[in-house]
Coordinates of C-alpha atoms in Angstrom, one line a residue:
Chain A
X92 CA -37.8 -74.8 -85.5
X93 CA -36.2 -73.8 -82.2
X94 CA -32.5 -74.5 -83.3
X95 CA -33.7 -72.6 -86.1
X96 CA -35.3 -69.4 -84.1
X97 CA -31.8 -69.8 -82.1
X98 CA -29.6 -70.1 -84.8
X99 CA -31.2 -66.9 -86.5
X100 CA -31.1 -64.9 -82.8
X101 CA -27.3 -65.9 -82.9
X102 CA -27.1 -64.5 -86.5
X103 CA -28.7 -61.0 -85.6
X104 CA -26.6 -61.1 -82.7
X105 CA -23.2 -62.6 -84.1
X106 CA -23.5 -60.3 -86.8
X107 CA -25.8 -57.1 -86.5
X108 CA -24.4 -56.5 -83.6
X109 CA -21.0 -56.0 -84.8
X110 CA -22.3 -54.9 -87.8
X111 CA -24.3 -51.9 -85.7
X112 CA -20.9 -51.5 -84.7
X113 CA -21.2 -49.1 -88.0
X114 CA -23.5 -46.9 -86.0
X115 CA -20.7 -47.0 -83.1
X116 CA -19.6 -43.5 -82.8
X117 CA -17.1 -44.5 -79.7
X118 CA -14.9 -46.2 -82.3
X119 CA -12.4 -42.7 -81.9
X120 CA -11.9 -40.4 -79.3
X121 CA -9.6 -37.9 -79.9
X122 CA -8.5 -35.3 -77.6
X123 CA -9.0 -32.4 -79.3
X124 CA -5.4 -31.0 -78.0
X125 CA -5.8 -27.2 -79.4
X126 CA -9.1 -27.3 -77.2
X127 CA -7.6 -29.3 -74.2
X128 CA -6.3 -26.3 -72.2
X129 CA -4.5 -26.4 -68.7
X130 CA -4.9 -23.3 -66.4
X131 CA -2.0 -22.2 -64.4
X132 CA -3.5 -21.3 -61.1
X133 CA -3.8 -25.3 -61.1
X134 CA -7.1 -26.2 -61.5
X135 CA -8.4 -29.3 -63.4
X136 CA -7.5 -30.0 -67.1
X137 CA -10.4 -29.5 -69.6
X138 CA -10.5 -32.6 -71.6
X139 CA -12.3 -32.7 -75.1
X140 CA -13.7 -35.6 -76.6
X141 CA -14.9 -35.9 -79.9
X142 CA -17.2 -38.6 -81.6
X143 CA -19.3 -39.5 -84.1
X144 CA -22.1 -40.8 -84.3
X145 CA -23.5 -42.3 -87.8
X146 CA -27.3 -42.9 -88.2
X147 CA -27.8 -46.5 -89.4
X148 CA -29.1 -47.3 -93.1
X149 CA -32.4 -47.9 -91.1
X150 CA -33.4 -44.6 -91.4
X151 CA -33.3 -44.4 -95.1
X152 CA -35.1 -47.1 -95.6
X153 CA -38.0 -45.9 -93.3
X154 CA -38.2 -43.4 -95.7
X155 CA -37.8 -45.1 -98.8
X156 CA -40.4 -47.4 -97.6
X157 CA -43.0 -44.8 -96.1
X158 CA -43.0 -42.8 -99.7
X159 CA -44.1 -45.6 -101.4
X160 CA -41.1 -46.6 -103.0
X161 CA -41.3 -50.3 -104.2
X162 CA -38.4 -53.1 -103.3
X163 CA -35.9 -54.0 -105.6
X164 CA -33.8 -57.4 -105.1
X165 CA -31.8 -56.1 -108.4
X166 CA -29.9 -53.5 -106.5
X167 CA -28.9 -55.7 -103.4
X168 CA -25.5 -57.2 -103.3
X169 CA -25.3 -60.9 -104.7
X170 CA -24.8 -63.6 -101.8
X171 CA -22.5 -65.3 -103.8
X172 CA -20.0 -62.7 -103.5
X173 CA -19.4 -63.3 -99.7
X174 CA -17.0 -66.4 -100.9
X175 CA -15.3 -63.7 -102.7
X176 CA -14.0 -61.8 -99.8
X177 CA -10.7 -62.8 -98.2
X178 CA -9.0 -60.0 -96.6
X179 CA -9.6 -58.7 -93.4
X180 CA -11.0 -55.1 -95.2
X181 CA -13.2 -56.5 -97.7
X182 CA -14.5 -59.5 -95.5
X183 CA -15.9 -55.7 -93.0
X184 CA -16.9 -54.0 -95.8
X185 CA -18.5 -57.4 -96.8
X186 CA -20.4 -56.7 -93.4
X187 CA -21.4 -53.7 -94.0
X188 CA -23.0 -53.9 -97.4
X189 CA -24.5 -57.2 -96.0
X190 CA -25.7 -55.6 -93.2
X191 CA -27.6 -52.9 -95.4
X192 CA -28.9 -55.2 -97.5
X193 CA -30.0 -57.2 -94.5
X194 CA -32.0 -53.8 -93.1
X195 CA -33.5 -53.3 -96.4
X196 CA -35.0 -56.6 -96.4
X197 CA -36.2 -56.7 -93.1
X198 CA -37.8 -52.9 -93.5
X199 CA -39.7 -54.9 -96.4
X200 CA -40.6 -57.4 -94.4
X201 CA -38.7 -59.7 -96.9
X202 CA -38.8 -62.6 -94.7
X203 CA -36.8 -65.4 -97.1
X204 CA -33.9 -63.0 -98.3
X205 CA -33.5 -61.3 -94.2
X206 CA -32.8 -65.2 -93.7
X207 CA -30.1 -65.6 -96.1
X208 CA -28.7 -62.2 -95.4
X209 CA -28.7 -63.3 -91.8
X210 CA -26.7 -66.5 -92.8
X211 CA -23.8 -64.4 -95.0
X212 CA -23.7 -62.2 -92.1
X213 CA -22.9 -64.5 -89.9
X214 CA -20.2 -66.3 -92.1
X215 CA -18.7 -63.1 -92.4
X216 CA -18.7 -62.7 -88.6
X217 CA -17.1 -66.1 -88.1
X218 CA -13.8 -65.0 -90.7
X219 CA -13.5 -62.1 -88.9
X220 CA -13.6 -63.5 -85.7
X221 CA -16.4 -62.1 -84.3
X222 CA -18.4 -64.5 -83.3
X223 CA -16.8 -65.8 -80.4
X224 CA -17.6 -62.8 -78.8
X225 CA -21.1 -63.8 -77.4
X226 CA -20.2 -66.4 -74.6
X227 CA -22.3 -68.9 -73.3
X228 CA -24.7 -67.4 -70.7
X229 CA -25.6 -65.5 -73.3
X230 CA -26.8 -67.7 -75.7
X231 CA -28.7 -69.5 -72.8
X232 CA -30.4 -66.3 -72.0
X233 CA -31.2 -66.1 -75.7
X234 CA -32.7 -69.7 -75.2
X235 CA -34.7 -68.5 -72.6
X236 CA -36.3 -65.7 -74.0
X237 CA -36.5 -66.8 -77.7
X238 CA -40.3 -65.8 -77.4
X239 CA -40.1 -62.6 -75.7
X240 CA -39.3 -59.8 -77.9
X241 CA -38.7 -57.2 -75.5
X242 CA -36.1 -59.3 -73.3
X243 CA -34.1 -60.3 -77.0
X244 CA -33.8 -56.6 -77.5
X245 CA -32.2 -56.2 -73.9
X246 CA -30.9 -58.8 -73.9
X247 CA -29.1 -57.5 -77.4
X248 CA -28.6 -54.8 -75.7
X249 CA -26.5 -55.9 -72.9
X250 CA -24.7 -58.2 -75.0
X251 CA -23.6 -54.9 -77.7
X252 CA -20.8 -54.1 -74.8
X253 CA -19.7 -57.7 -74.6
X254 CA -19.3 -57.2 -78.4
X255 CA -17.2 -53.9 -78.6
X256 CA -15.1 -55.2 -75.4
X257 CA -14.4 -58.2 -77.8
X258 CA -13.5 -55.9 -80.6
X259 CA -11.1 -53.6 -78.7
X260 CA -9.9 -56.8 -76.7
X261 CA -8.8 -58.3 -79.8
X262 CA -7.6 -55.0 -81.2
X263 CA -10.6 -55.1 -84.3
X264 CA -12.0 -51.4 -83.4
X265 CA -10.0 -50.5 -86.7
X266 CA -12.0 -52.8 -88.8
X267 CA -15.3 -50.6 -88.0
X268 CA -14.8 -47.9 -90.3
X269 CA -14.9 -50.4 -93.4
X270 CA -18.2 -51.1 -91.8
X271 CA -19.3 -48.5 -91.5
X272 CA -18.6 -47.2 -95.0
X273 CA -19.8 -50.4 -96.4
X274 CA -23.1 -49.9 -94.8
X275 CA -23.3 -46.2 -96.2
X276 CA -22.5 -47.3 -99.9
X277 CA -24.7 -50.0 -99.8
X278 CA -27.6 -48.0 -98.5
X279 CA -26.2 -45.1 -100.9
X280 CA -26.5 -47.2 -104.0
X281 CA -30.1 -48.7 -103.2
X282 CA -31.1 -45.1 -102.9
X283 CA -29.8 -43.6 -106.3
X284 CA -31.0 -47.0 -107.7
X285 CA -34.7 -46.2 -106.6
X286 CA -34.5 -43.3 -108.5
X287 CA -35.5 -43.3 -112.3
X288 CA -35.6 -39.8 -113.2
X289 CA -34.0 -36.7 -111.5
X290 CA -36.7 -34.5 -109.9
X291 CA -35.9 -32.1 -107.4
X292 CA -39.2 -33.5 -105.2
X293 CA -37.9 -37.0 -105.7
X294 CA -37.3 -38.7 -102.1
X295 CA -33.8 -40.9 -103.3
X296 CA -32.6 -37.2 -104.4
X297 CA -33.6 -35.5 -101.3
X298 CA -32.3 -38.4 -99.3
X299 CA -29.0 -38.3 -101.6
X300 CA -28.5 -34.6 -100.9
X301 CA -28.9 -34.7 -97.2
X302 CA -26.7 -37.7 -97.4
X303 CA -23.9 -34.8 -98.0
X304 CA -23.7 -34.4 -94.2
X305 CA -23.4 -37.4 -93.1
X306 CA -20.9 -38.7 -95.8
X307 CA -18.5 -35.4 -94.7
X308 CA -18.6 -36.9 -91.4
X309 CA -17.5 -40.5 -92.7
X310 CA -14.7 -38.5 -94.5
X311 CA -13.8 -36.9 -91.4
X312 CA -13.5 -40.3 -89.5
X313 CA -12.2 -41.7 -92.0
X314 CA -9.2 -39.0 -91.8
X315 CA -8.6 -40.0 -88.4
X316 CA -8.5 -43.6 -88.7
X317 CA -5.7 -42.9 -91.2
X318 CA -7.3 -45.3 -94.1
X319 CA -5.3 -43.5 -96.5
X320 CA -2.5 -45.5 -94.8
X321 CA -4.0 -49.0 -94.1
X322 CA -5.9 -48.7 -97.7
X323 CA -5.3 -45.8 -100.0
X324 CA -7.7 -47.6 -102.9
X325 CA -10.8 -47.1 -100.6
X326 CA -9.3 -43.8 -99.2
X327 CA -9.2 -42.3 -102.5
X328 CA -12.5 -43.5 -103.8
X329 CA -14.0 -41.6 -100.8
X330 CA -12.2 -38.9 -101.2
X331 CA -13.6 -38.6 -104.9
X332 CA -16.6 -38.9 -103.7
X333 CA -16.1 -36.2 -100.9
X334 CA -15.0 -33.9 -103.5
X335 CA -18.0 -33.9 -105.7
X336 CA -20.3 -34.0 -102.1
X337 CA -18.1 -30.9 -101.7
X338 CA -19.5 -29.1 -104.8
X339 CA -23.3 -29.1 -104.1
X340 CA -22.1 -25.7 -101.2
X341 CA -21.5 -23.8 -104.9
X342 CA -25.5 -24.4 -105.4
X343 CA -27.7 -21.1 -104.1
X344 CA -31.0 -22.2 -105.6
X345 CA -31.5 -25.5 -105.4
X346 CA -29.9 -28.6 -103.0
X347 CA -28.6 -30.4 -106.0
X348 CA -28.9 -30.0 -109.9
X349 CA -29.4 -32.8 -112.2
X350 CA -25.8 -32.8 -113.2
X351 CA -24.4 -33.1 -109.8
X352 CA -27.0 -35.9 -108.8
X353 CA -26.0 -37.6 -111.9
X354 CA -22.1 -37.8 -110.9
X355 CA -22.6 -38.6 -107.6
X356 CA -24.8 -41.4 -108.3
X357 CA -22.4 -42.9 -111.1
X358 CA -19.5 -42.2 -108.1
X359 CA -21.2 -44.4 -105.9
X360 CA -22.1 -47.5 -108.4
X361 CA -18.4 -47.2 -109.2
X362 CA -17.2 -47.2 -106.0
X363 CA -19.9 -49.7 -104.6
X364 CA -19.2 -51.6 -107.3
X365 CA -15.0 -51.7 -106.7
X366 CA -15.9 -52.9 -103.2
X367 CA -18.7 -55.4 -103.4
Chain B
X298 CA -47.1 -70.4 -85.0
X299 CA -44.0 -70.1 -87.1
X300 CA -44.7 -67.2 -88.8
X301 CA -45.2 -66.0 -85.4
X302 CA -42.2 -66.8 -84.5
X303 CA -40.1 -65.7 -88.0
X304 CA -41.9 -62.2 -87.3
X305 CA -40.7 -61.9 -83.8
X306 CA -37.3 -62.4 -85.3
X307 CA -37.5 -60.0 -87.7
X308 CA -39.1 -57.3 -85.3
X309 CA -35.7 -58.2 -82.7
X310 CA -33.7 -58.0 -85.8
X311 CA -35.7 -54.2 -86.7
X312 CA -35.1 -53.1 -82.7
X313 CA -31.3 -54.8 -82.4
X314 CA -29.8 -52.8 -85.5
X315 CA -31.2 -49.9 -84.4
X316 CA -30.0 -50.6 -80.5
X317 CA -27.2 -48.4 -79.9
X318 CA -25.3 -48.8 -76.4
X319 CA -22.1 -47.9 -76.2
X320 CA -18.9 -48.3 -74.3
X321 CA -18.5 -48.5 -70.2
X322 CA -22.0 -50.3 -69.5
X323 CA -23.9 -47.9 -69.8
X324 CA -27.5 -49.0 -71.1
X325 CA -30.5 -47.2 -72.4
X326 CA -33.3 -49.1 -69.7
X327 CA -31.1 -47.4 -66.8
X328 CA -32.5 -43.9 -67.8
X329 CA -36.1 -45.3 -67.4
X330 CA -36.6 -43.1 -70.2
X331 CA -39.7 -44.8 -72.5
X332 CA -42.8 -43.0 -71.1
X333 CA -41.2 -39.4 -72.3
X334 CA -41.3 -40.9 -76.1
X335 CA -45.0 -40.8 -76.1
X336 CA -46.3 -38.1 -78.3
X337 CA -50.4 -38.0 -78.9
X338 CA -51.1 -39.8 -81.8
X339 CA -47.2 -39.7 -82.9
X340 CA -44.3 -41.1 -80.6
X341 CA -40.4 -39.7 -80.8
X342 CA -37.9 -42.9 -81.9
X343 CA -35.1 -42.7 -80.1
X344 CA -33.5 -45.8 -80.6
X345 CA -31.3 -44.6 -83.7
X346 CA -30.6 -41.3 -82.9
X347 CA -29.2 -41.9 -79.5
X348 CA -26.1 -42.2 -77.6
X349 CA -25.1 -43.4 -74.5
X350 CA -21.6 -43.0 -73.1
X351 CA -19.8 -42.5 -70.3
X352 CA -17.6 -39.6 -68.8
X353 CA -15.6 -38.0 -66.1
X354 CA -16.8 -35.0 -63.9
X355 CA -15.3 -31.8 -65.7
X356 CA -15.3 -33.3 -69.2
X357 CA -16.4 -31.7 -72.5
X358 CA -18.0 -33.9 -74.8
X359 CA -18.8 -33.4 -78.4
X360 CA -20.9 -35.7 -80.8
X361 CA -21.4 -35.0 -84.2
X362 CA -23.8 -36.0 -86.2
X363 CA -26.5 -35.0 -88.5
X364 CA -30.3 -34.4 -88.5
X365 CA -32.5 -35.2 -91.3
X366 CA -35.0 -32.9 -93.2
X367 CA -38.3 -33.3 -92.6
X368 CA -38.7 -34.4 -89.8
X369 CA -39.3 -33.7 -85.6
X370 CA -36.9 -33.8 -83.5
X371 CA -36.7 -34.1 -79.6
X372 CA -33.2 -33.8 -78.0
X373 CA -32.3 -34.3 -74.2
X374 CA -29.4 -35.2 -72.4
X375 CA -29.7 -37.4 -69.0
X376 CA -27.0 -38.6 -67.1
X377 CA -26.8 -41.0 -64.1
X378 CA -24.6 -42.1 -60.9
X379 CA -23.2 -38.6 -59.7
X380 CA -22.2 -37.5 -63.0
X381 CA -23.4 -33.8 -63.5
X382 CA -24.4 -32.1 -66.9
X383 CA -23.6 -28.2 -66.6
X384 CA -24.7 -27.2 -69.9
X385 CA -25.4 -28.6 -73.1
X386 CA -25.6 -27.3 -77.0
X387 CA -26.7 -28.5 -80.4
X388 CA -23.9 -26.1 -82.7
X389 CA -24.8 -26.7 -86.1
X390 CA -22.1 -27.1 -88.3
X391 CA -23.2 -25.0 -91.3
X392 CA -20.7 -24.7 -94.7
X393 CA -21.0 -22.4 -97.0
X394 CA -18.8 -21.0 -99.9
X395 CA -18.0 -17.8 -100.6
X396 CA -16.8 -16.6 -103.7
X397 CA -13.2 -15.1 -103.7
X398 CA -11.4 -13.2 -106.2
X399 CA -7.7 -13.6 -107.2
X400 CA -5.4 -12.6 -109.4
X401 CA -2.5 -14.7 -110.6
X402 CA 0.4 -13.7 -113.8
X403 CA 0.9 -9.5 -112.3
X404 CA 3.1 -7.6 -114.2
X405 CA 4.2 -4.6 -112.3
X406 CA 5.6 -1.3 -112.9
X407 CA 8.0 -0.1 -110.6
X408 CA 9.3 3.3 -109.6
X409 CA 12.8 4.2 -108.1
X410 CA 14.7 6.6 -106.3
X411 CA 15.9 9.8 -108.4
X412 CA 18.2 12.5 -107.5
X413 CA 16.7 15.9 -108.4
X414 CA 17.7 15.4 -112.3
X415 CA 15.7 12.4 -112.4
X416 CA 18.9 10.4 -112.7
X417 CA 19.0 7.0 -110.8
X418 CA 20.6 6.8 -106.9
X419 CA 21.5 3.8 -105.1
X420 CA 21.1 3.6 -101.6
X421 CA 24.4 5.4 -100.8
X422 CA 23.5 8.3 -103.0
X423 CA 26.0 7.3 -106.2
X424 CA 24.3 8.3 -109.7
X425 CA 23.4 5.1 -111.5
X426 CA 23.4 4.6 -115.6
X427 CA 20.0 4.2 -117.3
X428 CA 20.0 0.2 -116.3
X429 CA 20.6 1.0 -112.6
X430 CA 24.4 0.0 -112.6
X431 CA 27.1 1.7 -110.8
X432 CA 30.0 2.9 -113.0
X433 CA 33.5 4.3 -112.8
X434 CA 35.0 7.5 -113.2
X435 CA 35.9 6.0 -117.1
X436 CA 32.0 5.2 -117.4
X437 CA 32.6 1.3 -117.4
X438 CA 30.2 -0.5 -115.8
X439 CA 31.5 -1.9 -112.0
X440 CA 31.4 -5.7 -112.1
X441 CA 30.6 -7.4 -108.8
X442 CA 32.5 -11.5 -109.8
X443 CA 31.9 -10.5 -113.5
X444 CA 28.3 -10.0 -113.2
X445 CA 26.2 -6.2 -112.9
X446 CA 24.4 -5.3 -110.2
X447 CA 21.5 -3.4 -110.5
X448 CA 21.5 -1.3 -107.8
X449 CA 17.9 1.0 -108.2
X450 CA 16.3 1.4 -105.1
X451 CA 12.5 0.5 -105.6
X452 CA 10.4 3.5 -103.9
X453 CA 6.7 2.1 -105.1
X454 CA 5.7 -1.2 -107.3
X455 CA 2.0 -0.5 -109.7
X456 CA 0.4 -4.1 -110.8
X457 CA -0.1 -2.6 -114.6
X458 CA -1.8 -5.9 -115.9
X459 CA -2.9 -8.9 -114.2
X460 CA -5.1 -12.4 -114.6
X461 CA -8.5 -12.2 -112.5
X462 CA -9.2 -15.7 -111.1
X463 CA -12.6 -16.6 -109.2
X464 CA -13.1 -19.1 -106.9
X465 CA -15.5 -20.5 -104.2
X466 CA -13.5 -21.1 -100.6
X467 CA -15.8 -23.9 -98.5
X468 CA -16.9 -22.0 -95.4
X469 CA -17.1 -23.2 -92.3
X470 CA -19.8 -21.5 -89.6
X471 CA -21.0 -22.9 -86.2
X472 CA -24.3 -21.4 -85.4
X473 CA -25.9 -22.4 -82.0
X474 CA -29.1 -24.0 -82.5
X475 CA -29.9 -24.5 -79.3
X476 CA -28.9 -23.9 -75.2
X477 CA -30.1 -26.9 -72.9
X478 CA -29.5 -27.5 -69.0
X479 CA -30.2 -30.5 -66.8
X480 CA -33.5 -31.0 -67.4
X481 CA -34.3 -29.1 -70.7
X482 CA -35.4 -30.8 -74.0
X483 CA -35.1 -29.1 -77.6
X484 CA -38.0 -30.0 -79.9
X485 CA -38.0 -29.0 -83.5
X486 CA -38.9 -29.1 -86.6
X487 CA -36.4 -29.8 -88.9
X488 CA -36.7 -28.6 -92.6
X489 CA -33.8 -29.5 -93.9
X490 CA -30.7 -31.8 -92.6
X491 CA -28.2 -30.7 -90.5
X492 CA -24.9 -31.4 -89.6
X493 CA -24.8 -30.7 -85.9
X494 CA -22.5 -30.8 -83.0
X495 CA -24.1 -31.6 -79.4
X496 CA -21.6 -30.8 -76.9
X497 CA -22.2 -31.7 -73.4
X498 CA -19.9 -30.2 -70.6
X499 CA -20.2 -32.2 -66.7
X500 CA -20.1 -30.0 -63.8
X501 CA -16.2 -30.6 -61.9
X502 CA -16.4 -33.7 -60.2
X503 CA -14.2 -36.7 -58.8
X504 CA -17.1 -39.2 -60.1
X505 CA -17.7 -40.0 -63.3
X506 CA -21.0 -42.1 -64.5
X507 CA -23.0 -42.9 -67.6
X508 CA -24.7 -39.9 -69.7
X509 CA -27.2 -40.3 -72.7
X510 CA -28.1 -37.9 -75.4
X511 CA -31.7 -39.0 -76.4
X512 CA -32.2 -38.2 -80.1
X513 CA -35.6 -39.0 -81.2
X514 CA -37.5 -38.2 -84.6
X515 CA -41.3 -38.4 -84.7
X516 CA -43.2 -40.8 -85.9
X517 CA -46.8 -41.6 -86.4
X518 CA -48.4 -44.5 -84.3
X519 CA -50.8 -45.0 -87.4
X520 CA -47.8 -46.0 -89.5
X521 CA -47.0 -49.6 -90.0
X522 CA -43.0 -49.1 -90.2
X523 CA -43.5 -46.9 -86.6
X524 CA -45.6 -49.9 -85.2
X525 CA -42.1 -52.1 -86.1
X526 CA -40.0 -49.5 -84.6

């Protein structure tokens, strides 16, 4: 049971770490140059940095969960498919929707399926290369304080810098917006999928609305990272998608009509569905 | 005792995925921040929200991200070593779209320049023929490499008909939601999601250090998923 408990803390780590690398707004820092302005009387130059920061799937599911609406293991992606992914993109988009999945699952309090989404996680984490990035005194601190909660989550913690230092040593930090958008579709596409009928007082609409915000953000970074040049398929599924996010601002009345709801959520199975 | 054990795994796994420390060692537990998240009979969660980073004294920092609906929010900045905060914002980044009106397809009338009998002039004052072409004493029609000119000089140009286009332009507004200072926290109560921008600027300095934008939403102790959290 103990190789067990430290083969599953290795999993979180090796792989929700990274993959909380989707909630890692430090990813891009631009120097805004029309705001970076330098004074001639000499004094210091102004610098501007811009970043994002993405709130994990976590915080959808707390909501799903709290309104009372009910698990569904139909709409999480199959484990099977992690074989499936070879390249370098789809292996961290992988991540991402596994990563989701994983969230959901543990929100749930699903304790076989968190296990298994630990273990595809982790494989993922090993073809990308990740999971070398935990050295040794780390894992014998894990060892060490396999039954202390709090000191794990420090302990995580501490080692979330060892992972993005691995990432940026091994030049990865431009795998982390496929995480990061394959953690949003996931989570996206559980929440249209736990709604049956369009209501306007329905949570998954409300949540699918809101979701308008954060997915023009994800556009945004996605923009800068220049995926339309690394990967013009996923580029321009997002942009799609973007562009009927876009039309909800014609709406006075209400957040989102039936229509719009409708098109966005058959976007995101599409798209989800290209991906997975 | 290994359920026990499978929980405590699952609780790290609930606390790691939402952990989020970021770049240049800088760590949540150095703020010694916990105590403030204690609300009554609610508590503010700041492990998702928040972000820790590091800068340079003089630096402007801007993070954008979004607030949900329906919920409490409590926002503060901190920072540590000798880095200074000067001021601090939340700039909501409200669109909008405003419906504009073009036209598209004009046909124009136009006027030109007359001599007193209403007869065409070119610029130089010559009388023109009916199509605005200079002629020769003869009457024939002056040829510039086998082609006429015409040589009217527009004096006003009327759109006569026209095809009226509608359209909604995506608007872009900042609206400042909040002013903060060392020290200061915003709570609020947010109705609906926003898109926001907190931007941080650090007094001068030669020393930079760690600063952390606590983001927390409220949630009730009572509440199992809060109890995990």
């Amino acid at each position: 049971m103990r190789k067990f408990i430290k083969f599953s803390a290795f999993a979180v780590l090796a792989s929700l770490l990274f993959s909380s690398c989707g909630n890692e707004p430090v990813v891009i820092e631009d120097n805004i140059s029309d705001s970076t302005s330098v004074n001639i009387n000499e004094e210091p130059i102004v610098k501007v940095y811009s970043k994002y920061k993405f709130p994990s799937p976590l915080e959808i599911f707390i909501v799903l969960k709290d309104e009372g609406v009910k698990f569904n293991s139909s709409v999480i992606n199959d484990l099977e498919k992690a074989s499936t992914y070879t390249t370098t993109d789809r292996l961290a988009i992988g991540m991402g929707i596994y990563s989701a999945d994983l969230s959901y699952c543990s929100m749930y309090e699903k304790s076989q399926l968190t296990m298994n989404y630990f273990a595809v996680n982790k494989s993922i984490a090993d073809k990308l290369g990740l999971s070398s990035g935990f050295n040794k005194d780390l894992m014998d601190r894990i060892d060490k304080n396999i039954n202390n909660a709090d000191s794990l989550i420090k302990l995580t913690s501490n080692s979330y810098n060892q992972a993005v230092a691995f990432l940026e040593e091994q030049g990865q930090t431009k795998i982390l917006p496929y995480i990061i958008f394959g953690e949003w579709i996931e989570s996206a596409y559980i929440t249209v999928n736990s709604t049956k009928k369009f209501s306007s007082d329905d949570i998954g609409v409300n949540i699918i609305s809101e979701q308008s915000l954060l997915f023009e953000n994800i556009y945004d970074y996605f923009n800068k990272a220049n995926i339309k040049e690394s990967n013009e398929a996923l580029y321009n599924d997002v942009q799609d998608l973007y562009e009927l996010y876009i039309e909800l601002y014609n709406n006075e009345d209400e957040d989102i009509t039936e229509t719009q709801f409708n098109n966005i959520k058959a976007k995101i199975t599409e798209i989800r569905n290209n991906w997975i | 005792m290994k359920i026990n054990k499978l929980i405590l795994i699952l609780l790290s796994f609930v606390f790691i995925s939402n952990t989020n420390v970021f770049s240049q060692n800088c760590y949540r537990e150095d703020y010694g921040f916990d105590e403030a998240a204690e609300d009554g009979d609610n508590y503010y969660e700041f492990e998702d929200g928040s972000y820790y980073g590091y800068a340079e004294g003089g630096d402007t920092i801007l993070i954008k991200t979004v607030l949900y609906g329906r919920r409490k929010y409590k926002v503060l900045v901190s920072t540590l070593d000798n880095l200074q905060i000067a001021s601090w914002k939340i700039i909501q980044n409200k669109k909008s779209t405003k419906l504009t009106k073009k036209t598209r397809n004009e046909k124009y009338e136009y006027t030109y320049k007359t001599n007193d009998k209403g007869e065409y002039i070119a610029e130089d004052g010559k009388v023109l023929d009916d199509f605005g072409r200079k002629t020769d004493k003869n009457g024939e029609v002056i040829k510039n490499n086998g082609r006429a000119v015409d040589f009217r000089v527009v004096t006003n140009r009327a759109v006569v008909s026209a095809d009226t286009i509608y359209s909604r332009e995506v608007v872009n507004e900042e609206i400042e939601i909040y002013s903060g200072s060392d020290g200061s926290e915003m709570v609020k109560k947010n109705k609906k999601a926003k898109s926001v921008i907190i931007k941080l600027i650090f007094a001068p300095g030669e020393d930079g250090g760690c600063y952390g934008v606590f983001i927390g939403n409220q949630r009730s102790k009572s509440k199992k998923a809060g109890k995990n959290w």
